[in-house]
mmCIF file of C-alpha atoms in Angstrom:
data_model
loop_
_atom_site.group_PDB
_atom_site.id
_atom_site.type_symbol
_atom_site.label_atom_id
_atom_site.label_comp_id
_atom_site.label_asym_id
_atom_site.label_seq_id
_atom_site.Cartn_x
_atom_site.Cartn_y
_atom_site.Cartn_z
ATOM 1 C CA MET A 24 125.584 28.511 242.860
ATOM 2 C CA SER A 25 124.145 29.488 245.994
ATOM 3 C CA ILE A 26 120.303 30.182 246.088
ATOM 4 C CA LEU A 27 120.591 33.830 247.335
ATOM 5 C CA ASN A 28 123.902 34.504 245.163
ATOM 6 C CA VAL A 29 123.595 38.002 243.561
ATOM 7 C CA SER A 30 125.295 38.357 240.204
ATOM 8 C CA VAL A 31 125.790 40.862 237.596
ATOM 9 C CA THR A 32 125.697 38.349 234.856
ATOM 10 C CA GLU A 33 122.479 36.510 233.690
ATOM 11 C CA ILE A 34 121.690 33.468 236.013
ATOM 12 C CA PRO A 35 121.638 30.053 234.733
ATOM 13 C CA ALA A 36 118.622 28.681 236.715
ATOM 14 C CA PHE A 37 115.815 29.679 239.010
ATOM 15 C CA TYR A 38 115.115 28.158 242.324
ATOM 16 C CA LEU A 39 111.801 27.128 243.299
ATOM 17 C CA VAL A 40 110.820 26.683 247.022
ATOM 18 C CA GLY A 41 108.381 24.341 249.002
ATOM 19 C CA PHE A 42 107.414 25.462 252.444
ATOM 20 C CA PRO A 43 110.204 27.646 253.826
ATOM 21 C CA GLY A 44 111.666 26.416 257.291
ATOM 22 C CA MET A 45 109.913 23.004 256.785
ATOM 23 C CA GLU A 46 112.326 21.490 254.325
ATOM 24 C CA SER A 47 112.886 18.413 256.607
ATOM 25 C CA ALA A 48 109.268 17.650 256.358
ATOM 26 C CA HIS A 49 109.094 17.959 252.550
ATOM 27 C CA ILE A 50 109.278 14.177 252.028
ATOM 28 C CA TRP A 51 106.186 13.612 254.283
ATOM 29 C CA ILE A 52 104.404 16.630 252.734
ATOM 30 C CA SER A 53 105.048 14.871 249.242
ATOM 31 C CA ILE A 54 102.701 11.942 250.410
ATOM 32 C CA PRO A 55 99.414 13.941 250.447
ATOM 33 C CA ILE A 56 100.472 15.865 247.245
ATOM 34 C CA CYS A 57 101.188 12.472 245.425
ATOM 35 C CA LEU A 58 97.775 11.232 246.578
ATOM 36 C CA LEU A 59 95.817 14.423 245.412
ATOM 37 C CA TYR A 60 97.728 14.304 241.914
ATOM 38 C CA THR A 61 96.772 10.682 241.547
ATOM 39 C CA ALA A 62 93.200 11.331 242.588
ATOM 40 C CA ALA A 63 92.988 14.378 240.098
ATOM 41 C CA ILE A 64 94.373 12.417 237.094
ATOM 42 C CA LEU A 65 92.338 9.302 237.727
ATOM 43 C CA GLY A 66 89.169 11.199 238.441
ATOM 44 C CA ASN A 67 89.364 13.233 235.345
ATOM 45 C CA CYS A 68 90.579 10.377 233.139
ATOM 46 C CA THR A 69 87.397 8.584 234.446
ATOM 47 C CA ILE A 70 84.980 11.390 233.697
ATOM 48 C CA LEU A 71 86.615 11.661 230.142
ATOM 49 C CA PHE A 72 86.377 7.690 229.507
ATOM 50 C CA PHE A 73 82.709 7.424 230.394
ATOM 51 C CA ILE A 74 81.668 10.520 228.445
ATOM 52 C CA ARG A 75 83.387 9.226 225.380
ATOM 53 C CA ALA A 76 82.351 5.663 225.945
ATOM 54 C CA GLU A 77 78.683 6.218 226.727
ATOM 55 C CA PRO A 78 76.442 7.431 224.040
ATOM 56 C CA SER A 79 73.721 8.546 226.415
ATOM 57 C CA LEU A 80 76.268 11.117 227.717
ATOM 58 C CA HIS A 81 76.973 12.609 224.287
ATOM 59 C CA GLU A 82 75.014 15.798 225.064
ATOM 60 C CA PRO A 83 76.278 19.474 225.308
ATOM 61 C CA MET A 84 76.414 19.531 229.014
ATOM 62 C CA TYR A 85 78.690 16.551 229.217
ATOM 63 C CA TYR A 86 80.779 17.761 226.348
ATOM 64 C CA PHE A 87 81.398 20.938 228.346
ATOM 65 C CA LEU A 88 82.199 18.670 231.415
ATOM 66 C CA SER A 89 84.763 16.819 229.282
ATOM 67 C CA MET A 90 86.370 20.341 228.495
ATOM 68 C CA LEU A 91 86.379 21.071 232.247
ATOM 69 C CA ALA A 92 88.125 17.564 233.015
ATOM 70 C CA LEU A 93 90.655 18.263 230.098
ATOM 71 C CA SER A 94 91.551 21.651 231.635
ATOM 72 C CA ASP A 95 91.783 20.127 235.245
ATOM 73 C CA LEU A 96 94.017 17.349 233.798
ATOM 74 C CA GLY A 97 96.199 19.726 232.057
ATOM 75 C CA LEU A 98 96.638 22.080 235.088
ATOM 76 C CA SER A 99 97.596 19.026 237.143
ATOM 77 C CA ILE A 100 100.084 17.665 234.638
ATOM 78 C CA SER A 101 101.739 21.060 234.228
ATOM 79 C CA SER A 102 102.515 21.489 237.844
ATOM 80 C CA LEU A 103 103.257 17.878 238.674
ATOM 81 C CA PRO A 104 106.992 17.622 237.649
ATOM 82 C CA THR A 105 108.232 20.690 239.521
ATOM 83 C CA MET A 106 106.060 19.806 242.689
ATOM 84 C CA LEU A 107 107.664 16.342 242.850
ATOM 85 C CA LYS A 108 111.151 17.723 242.258
ATOM 86 C CA VAL A 109 110.847 20.070 245.126
ATOM 87 C CA PHE A 110 109.072 17.884 247.808
ATOM 88 C CA LEU A 111 109.973 14.468 246.825
ATOM 89 C CA PHE A 112 113.507 14.693 245.349
ATOM 90 C CA SER A 113 114.619 18.131 246.979
ATOM 91 C CA SER A 114 115.754 19.465 243.764
ATOM 92 C CA PRO A 115 114.546 23.014 243.434
ATOM 93 C CA GLU A 116 116.567 24.119 240.321
ATOM 94 C CA ILE A 117 114.591 24.896 237.026
ATOM 95 C CA SER A 118 116.102 26.302 233.889
ATOM 96 C CA PRO A 119 114.588 29.605 232.692
ATOM 97 C CA ASN A 120 113.185 28.183 229.505
ATOM 98 C CA VAL A 121 111.613 25.225 231.140
ATOM 99 C CA CYS A 122 110.089 27.654 233.765
ATOM 100 C CA PHE A 123 108.704 29.773 230.949
ATOM 101 C CA VAL A 124 107.044 26.799 229.378
ATOM 102 C CA GLN A 125 105.576 25.583 232.727
ATOM 103 C CA GLU A 126 104.073 29.138 233.428
ATOM 104 C CA PHE A 127 102.420 29.306 229.914
ATOM 105 C CA PHE A 128 100.727 25.845 230.487
ATOM 106 C CA ILE A 129 99.589 26.683 234.046
ATOM 107 C CA HIS A 130 98.053 30.146 232.952
ATOM 108 C CA GLU A 131 96.682 28.622 229.730
ATOM 109 C CA PHE A 132 94.772 25.712 231.511
ATOM 110 C CA SER A 133 93.778 28.032 234.456
ATOM 111 C CA ALA A 134 92.385 30.443 231.869
ATOM 112 C CA MET A 135 90.657 27.716 230.086
ATOM 113 C CA GLU A 136 89.141 26.333 233.220
ATOM 114 C CA SER A 137 87.570 29.812 233.836
ATOM 115 C CA SER A 138 86.390 29.991 230.244
ATOM 116 C CA VAL A 139 84.772 26.653 230.510
ATOM 117 C CA LEU A 140 83.038 27.528 233.727
ATOM 118 C CA LEU A 141 81.614 30.587 231.811
ATOM 119 C CA ILE A 142 80.472 28.414 228.904
ATOM 120 C CA MET A 143 78.836 25.896 231.284
ATOM 121 C CA SER A 144 76.845 28.881 232.899
ATOM 122 C CA PHE A 145 75.632 29.921 229.534
ATOM 123 C CA ASP A 146 74.697 26.175 229.024
ATOM 124 C CA HIS A 147 72.596 26.319 232.242
ATOM 125 C CA PHE A 148 71.037 29.557 231.207
ATOM 126 C CA VAL A 149 69.800 28.360 227.836
ATOM 127 C CA ALA A 150 68.471 25.031 229.421
ATOM 128 C CA ILE A 151 66.497 26.863 232.073
ATOM 129 C CA CYS A 152 65.512 30.116 230.334
ATOM 130 C CA ASN A 153 64.866 28.926 226.730
ATOM 131 C CA PRO A 154 64.528 25.113 227.041
ATOM 132 C CA LEU A 155 62.516 24.703 223.746
ATOM 133 C CA ARG A 156 65.511 25.938 221.671
ATOM 134 C CA TYR A 157 68.303 24.311 223.702
ATOM 135 C CA THR A 158 68.844 21.503 221.269
ATOM 136 C CA SER A 159 68.775 23.878 218.274
ATOM 137 C CA ILE A 160 71.102 26.533 219.911
ATOM 138 C CA LEU A 161 73.657 24.133 221.387
ATOM 139 C CA THR A 162 74.224 21.457 218.655
ATOM 140 C CA SER A 163 77.304 19.235 218.811
ATOM 141 C CA ALA A 164 78.990 21.211 216.048
ATOM 142 C CA ARG A 165 78.436 24.511 217.808
ATOM 143 C CA VAL A 166 79.669 23.142 221.283
ATOM 144 C CA LEU A 167 82.917 22.039 219.293
ATOM 145 C CA GLN A 168 83.171 25.388 217.789
ATOM 146 C CA ILE A 169 82.688 27.275 221.053
ATOM 147 C CA GLY A 170 85.285 25.020 222.761
ATOM 148 C CA LEU A 171 87.951 25.645 220.044
ATOM 149 C CA ALA A 172 87.201 29.540 219.837
ATOM 150 C CA PHE A 173 87.685 29.674 223.705
ATOM 151 C CA ALA A 174 90.885 27.391 223.528
ATOM 152 C CA LEU A 175 92.409 29.640 220.683
ATOM 153 C CA LYS A 176 91.380 32.858 222.589
ATOM 154 C CA ASN A 177 93.296 31.582 225.765
ATOM 155 C CA VAL A 178 96.349 30.510 223.679
ATOM 156 C CA LEU A 179 96.525 33.986 222.186
ATOM 157 C CA LEU A 180 95.896 35.573 225.548
ATOM 158 C CA ILE A 181 98.565 33.653 227.552
ATOM 159 C CA LEU A 182 101.282 33.390 224.604
ATOM 160 C CA PRO A 183 102.737 36.921 225.413
ATOM 161 C CA PHE A 184 103.621 35.754 228.935
ATOM 162 C CA PRO A 185 106.515 33.396 228.003
ATOM 163 C CA VAL A 186 107.518 35.609 225.025
ATOM 164 C CA THR A 187 107.988 38.679 227.069
ATOM 165 C CA LEU A 188 109.515 36.916 230.032
ATOM 166 C CA LYS A 189 112.106 35.478 227.720
ATOM 167 C CA ARG A 190 113.029 38.947 226.606
ATOM 168 C CA LEU A 191 113.870 40.264 230.111
ATOM 169 C CA ARG A 192 117.176 39.929 231.768
ATOM 170 C CA TYR A 193 117.591 38.166 234.989
ATOM 171 C CA CYS A 194 121.048 39.003 236.777
ATOM 172 C CA LYS A 195 120.277 39.444 240.560
ATOM 173 C CA LYS A 196 117.500 37.523 242.139
ATOM 174 C CA ASN A 197 116.765 33.637 241.334
ATOM 175 C CA LEU A 198 114.503 32.571 244.151
ATOM 176 C CA LEU A 199 110.889 32.028 243.253
ATOM 177 C CA SER A 200 108.074 32.047 245.623
ATOM 178 C CA HIS A 201 106.345 28.714 244.855
ATOM 179 C CA SER A 202 107.207 25.155 243.698
ATOM 180 C CA TYR A 203 106.084 26.074 240.239
ATOM 181 C CA CYS A 204 106.520 28.945 237.845
ATOM 182 C CA LEU A 205 103.880 31.721 237.591
ATOM 183 C CA HIS A 206 104.114 34.876 235.434
ATOM 184 C CA GLN A 207 103.903 37.311 238.255
ATOM 185 C CA ASP A 208 106.494 35.505 240.308
ATOM 186 C CA VAL A 209 109.040 35.201 237.495
ATOM 187 C CA MET A 210 108.686 38.901 236.194
ATOM 188 C CA LYS A 211 109.601 40.216 239.622
ATOM 189 C CA LEU A 212 113.107 38.608 239.357
ATOM 190 C CA ALA A 213 113.853 40.607 236.254
ATOM 191 C CA CYS A 214 116.562 43.352 236.336
ATOM 192 C CA SER A 215 115.397 44.956 233.264
ATOM 193 C CA ASP A 216 112.226 47.035 232.465
ATOM 194 C CA ASN A 217 109.203 44.889 233.014
ATOM 195 C CA LYS A 218 106.298 47.513 232.911
ATOM 196 C CA PHE A 219 104.745 45.777 229.864
ATOM 197 C CA ASN A 220 104.436 42.508 231.895
ATOM 198 C CA ILE A 221 102.873 44.315 234.664
ATOM 199 C CA ILE A 222 100.430 45.996 232.460
ATOM 200 C CA TYR A 223 99.609 42.954 230.291
ATOM 201 C CA GLY A 224 99.282 40.776 233.638
ATOM 202 C CA LEU A 225 96.564 43.328 234.794
ATOM 203 C CA PHE A 226 94.763 42.903 231.456
ATOM 204 C CA VAL A 227 94.692 39.194 231.779
ATOM 205 C CA ALA A 228 93.521 39.482 235.315
ATOM 206 C CA LEU A 229 90.710 41.634 234.153
ATOM 207 C CA SER A 230 89.652 39.190 231.514
ATOM 208 C CA GLY A 231 89.308 36.578 234.487
ATOM 209 C CA ILE A 232 87.207 39.110 236.391
ATOM 210 C CA LEU A 233 85.186 39.393 233.222
ATOM 211 C CA ASP A 234 84.580 35.585 233.200
ATOM 212 C CA ILE A 235 83.235 35.611 236.743
ATOM 213 C CA THR A 236 81.129 38.770 236.356
ATOM 214 C CA CYS A 237 79.563 37.183 233.229
ATOM 215 C CA ILE A 238 78.856 33.926 235.238
ATOM 216 C CA PHE A 239 77.101 36.117 238.010
ATOM 217 C CA LEU A 240 75.115 37.719 235.395
ATOM 218 C CA SER A 241 73.928 34.415 233.875
ATOM 219 C CA TYR A 242 72.850 33.214 237.417
ATOM 220 C CA ALA A 243 70.999 36.465 238.033
ATOM 221 C CA LEU A 244 68.864 35.781 234.907
ATOM 222 C CA ILE A 245 68.495 32.294 235.851
ATOM 223 C CA LEU A 246 67.315 33.337 239.204
ATOM 224 C CA ARG A 247 65.025 35.830 237.772
ATOM 225 C CA ALA A 248 63.465 32.974 235.408
ATOM 226 C CA VAL A 249 63.229 30.562 238.390
ATOM 227 C CA LEU A 250 61.424 33.142 240.534
ATOM 228 C CA GLY A 251 58.840 33.336 237.784
ATOM 229 C CA ILE A 252 57.877 29.640 238.189
ATOM 230 C CA ALA A 253 54.750 29.104 240.448
ATOM 231 C CA SER A 254 55.482 25.851 242.115
ATOM 232 C CA GLN A 255 58.011 25.969 244.768
ATOM 233 C CA ARG A 256 58.818 22.333 244.193
ATOM 234 C CA GLU A 257 59.671 23.094 240.611
ATOM 235 C CA ARG A 258 61.775 25.890 241.456
ATOM 236 C CA LEU A 259 63.998 23.653 243.869
ATOM 237 C CA LYS A 260 64.100 21.144 241.015
ATOM 238 C CA VAL A 261 65.364 23.631 238.527
ATOM 239 C CA LEU A 262 67.855 25.186 240.938
ATOM 240 C CA SER A 263 69.191 21.714 241.885
ATOM 241 C CA THR A 264 70.442 21.237 238.357
ATOM 242 C CA CYS A 265 72.851 24.168 239.059
ATOM 243 C CA VAL A 266 74.291 22.801 242.269
ATOM 244 C CA SER A 267 77.248 21.077 240.625
ATOM 245 C CA HIS A 268 78.255 24.000 238.541
ATOM 246 C CA ILE A 269 78.036 26.457 241.524
ATOM 247 C CA CYS A 270 80.301 24.107 243.510
ATOM 248 C CA ALA A 271 82.815 24.037 240.770
ATOM 249 C CA VAL A 272 82.764 27.784 240.353
ATOM 250 C CA LEU A 273 83.317 28.221 244.032
ATOM 251 C CA THR A 274 86.008 25.567 244.207
ATOM 252 C CA PHE A 275 87.961 27.446 241.571
ATOM 253 C CA TYR A 276 87.343 31.108 242.363
ATOM 254 C CA VAL A 277 87.391 31.092 246.194
ATOM 255 C CA PRO A 278 91.200 30.120 246.386
ATOM 256 C CA VAL A 279 91.950 32.685 243.751
ATOM 257 C CA ILE A 280 90.144 35.569 245.421
ATOM 258 C CA SER A 281 91.510 34.546 248.740
ATOM 259 C CA LEU A 282 95.109 34.628 247.389
ATOM 260 C CA ALA A 283 94.324 38.026 245.798
ATOM 261 C CA VAL A 284 93.092 39.339 249.152
ATOM 262 C CA ILE A 285 95.932 37.945 250.948
ATOM 263 C CA TYR A 286 98.588 39.631 248.661
ATOM 264 C CA ARG A 287 96.512 42.952 248.767
ATOM 265 C CA PHE A 288 95.608 43.297 252.333
ATOM 266 C CA ALA A 289 97.885 40.932 254.274
ATOM 267 C CA LYS A 290 101.291 41.517 252.728
ATOM 268 C CA HIS A 291 103.015 40.681 255.938
ATOM 269 C CA SER A 292 101.200 37.444 256.695
ATOM 270 C CA SER A 293 103.280 34.227 256.676
ATOM 271 C CA PRO A 294 104.639 33.149 253.434
ATOM 272 C CA ILE A 295 103.353 29.568 254.074
ATOM 273 C CA THR A 296 99.841 30.998 254.083
ATOM 274 C CA LYS A 297 100.489 32.316 250.615
ATOM 275 C CA ILE A 298 102.009 29.284 249.254
ATOM 276 C CA LEU A 299 99.348 27.072 250.789
ATOM 277 C CA MET A 300 96.675 29.020 249.127
ATOM 278 C CA ALA A 301 98.327 28.901 245.838
ATOM 279 C CA ASP A 302 98.878 25.180 246.141
ATOM 280 C CA ILE A 303 95.174 24.776 247.182
ATOM 281 C CA PHE A 304 94.269 26.712 243.744
ATOM 282 C CA LEU A 305 96.252 24.117 241.660
ATOM 283 C CA LEU A 306 95.413 20.949 243.719
ATOM 284 C CA VAL A 307 91.805 21.223 244.883
ATOM 285 C CA PRO A 308 89.689 21.986 241.820
ATOM 286 C CA PRO A 309 91.139 19.245 239.639
ATOM 287 C CA VAL A 310 90.401 16.769 242.669
ATOM 288 C CA MET A 311 87.009 18.050 243.708
ATOM 289 C CA ASN A 312 85.459 18.587 240.138
ATOM 290 C CA PRO A 313 85.090 14.838 239.290
ATOM 291 C CA ILE A 314 83.729 14.116 242.832
ATOM 292 C CA ILE A 315 81.224 16.875 242.695
ATOM 293 C CA TYR A 316 79.851 15.837 239.361
ATOM 294 C CA CYS A 317 79.859 12.179 240.092
ATOM 295 C CA VAL A 318 78.062 12.862 243.342
ATOM 296 C CA LYS A 319 75.467 15.427 241.953
ATOM 297 C CA SER A 320 74.921 14.154 238.320
ATOM 298 C CA GLN A 321 72.687 11.270 238.663
ATOM 299 C CA GLN A 322 73.293 10.236 235.041
ATOM 300 C CA ILE A 323 77.074 9.997 235.293
ATOM 301 C CA ARG A 324 76.679 8.232 238.630
ATOM 302 C CA ASN A 325 74.296 5.671 237.193
ATOM 303 C CA VAL A 326 76.525 5.155 234.121
ATOM 304 C CA ILE A 327 79.588 4.479 236.401
ATOM 305 C CA LEU A 328 77.778 2.188 238.701
ATOM 306 C CA GLU A 329 76.137 0.170 235.690
ATOM 307 C CA LYS A 330 79.682 -0.245 234.100
ATOM 308 C CA LEU A 331 81.167 -1.415 237.439
ATOM 309 C CA CYS A 332 78.204 -3.811 238.164
ATOM 310 C CA GLN A 333 78.640 -5.369 234.550
ATOM 311 C CA LYS A 334 82.182 -5.767 235.140
ATOM 312 C CA GLN A 335 81.593 -7.406 238.559
ATOM 313 C CA SER A 336 78.859 -9.639 237.005
ATOM 314 C CA LEU A 337 81.342 -10.587 234.233
ATOM 315 C CA GLN A 338 83.841 -11.517 236.707
ATOM 316 C CA VAL A 339 81.367 -13.640 238.786
ATOM 317 C CA CYS A 340 80.270 -15.278 235.408
ATOM 318 C CA LEU A 341 83.954 -16.240 234.516
ATOM 319 C CA ILE A 342 84.557 -17.572 238.089
ATOM 320 C CA SER A 343 81.284 -19.592 237.783
ATOM 321 C CA LYS A 344 82.508 -21.118 234.522
ATOM 322 C CA LYS A 345 85.812 -21.930 235.785
ATOM 323 C CA ILE A 346 84.155 -23.814 238.833
ATOM 324 C CA GLN A 347 81.924 -25.729 236.497
ATOM 325 C CA PHE A 348 84.750 -26.629 234.160
ATOM 326 C CA VAL A 349 86.824 -27.879 237.371
ATOM 327 C CA MET A 350 83.885 -30.012 238.554
ATOM 328 C CA LYS A 351 83.323 -31.581 234.986
ATOM 329 C CA SER A 352 86.946 -32.397 234.812
ATOM 330 C CA ALA A 353 86.844 -33.981 238.171
#
């Protein structure tokens, strides 16, 4: 079937796109994409491994960081198969059911990342504005309950996406706008009534706006508390604890807001610009978050360096023993 074929019967497959007009360069574009996915998966797995293995990191802040790493890992793994199909194997076909499953996981992990960033802003608010009650408010059990509650909320929030998309009929267009499936992209291909999808999509978008509004509110309260500190040195010290989280928030929301602005105010801009911004949204946060937290969090950095030094010392010790054994044998 031709990609642009128009049919009165339901279509058997959707077609993903990479960068239109640059198909001959897709194999080369796949190299940085593979490197970014590798960095994202290794970086977030490293964060999860050290938080699990190191008792000194068993604190609410690092539990929330592990939730962020899981969200980033899920986001990367969800989009990886189709990105590789399009850019590395030049195979753009995807069945509708697989497409619906992928868009569920992409939206689910995106919503979860937004929720985790909100939870982390609350964590900073409690630590700065009410430090004496921090350990009693954010116990390990309560952290687990918060994480599970938000995960369940996001599953229930996103679950109608694939369910309602599956009920629509697709009989004319079958060409998607990205190298992965998104709800707003798939619903435009429907030849049956998709008003519910449009309204519910706006509701989900508003829930994301609510998250970022609450994050800004948390930082407004934090800033007010910090301005009440007499010493400028102490102010800077307190604010420095928020730098990693602020960078993570900007890394996640700037591409989203930029993409929304492009679609709203630059409808006639190049499709490559829109595709690039959407790919940045999926690829950059999972790569940058482990780097941000490893660079800015001294405790994580010290743990990683300590483990690496121990491993290196062990290797040196083994080599030394082997040399001694060889010398004795001689």
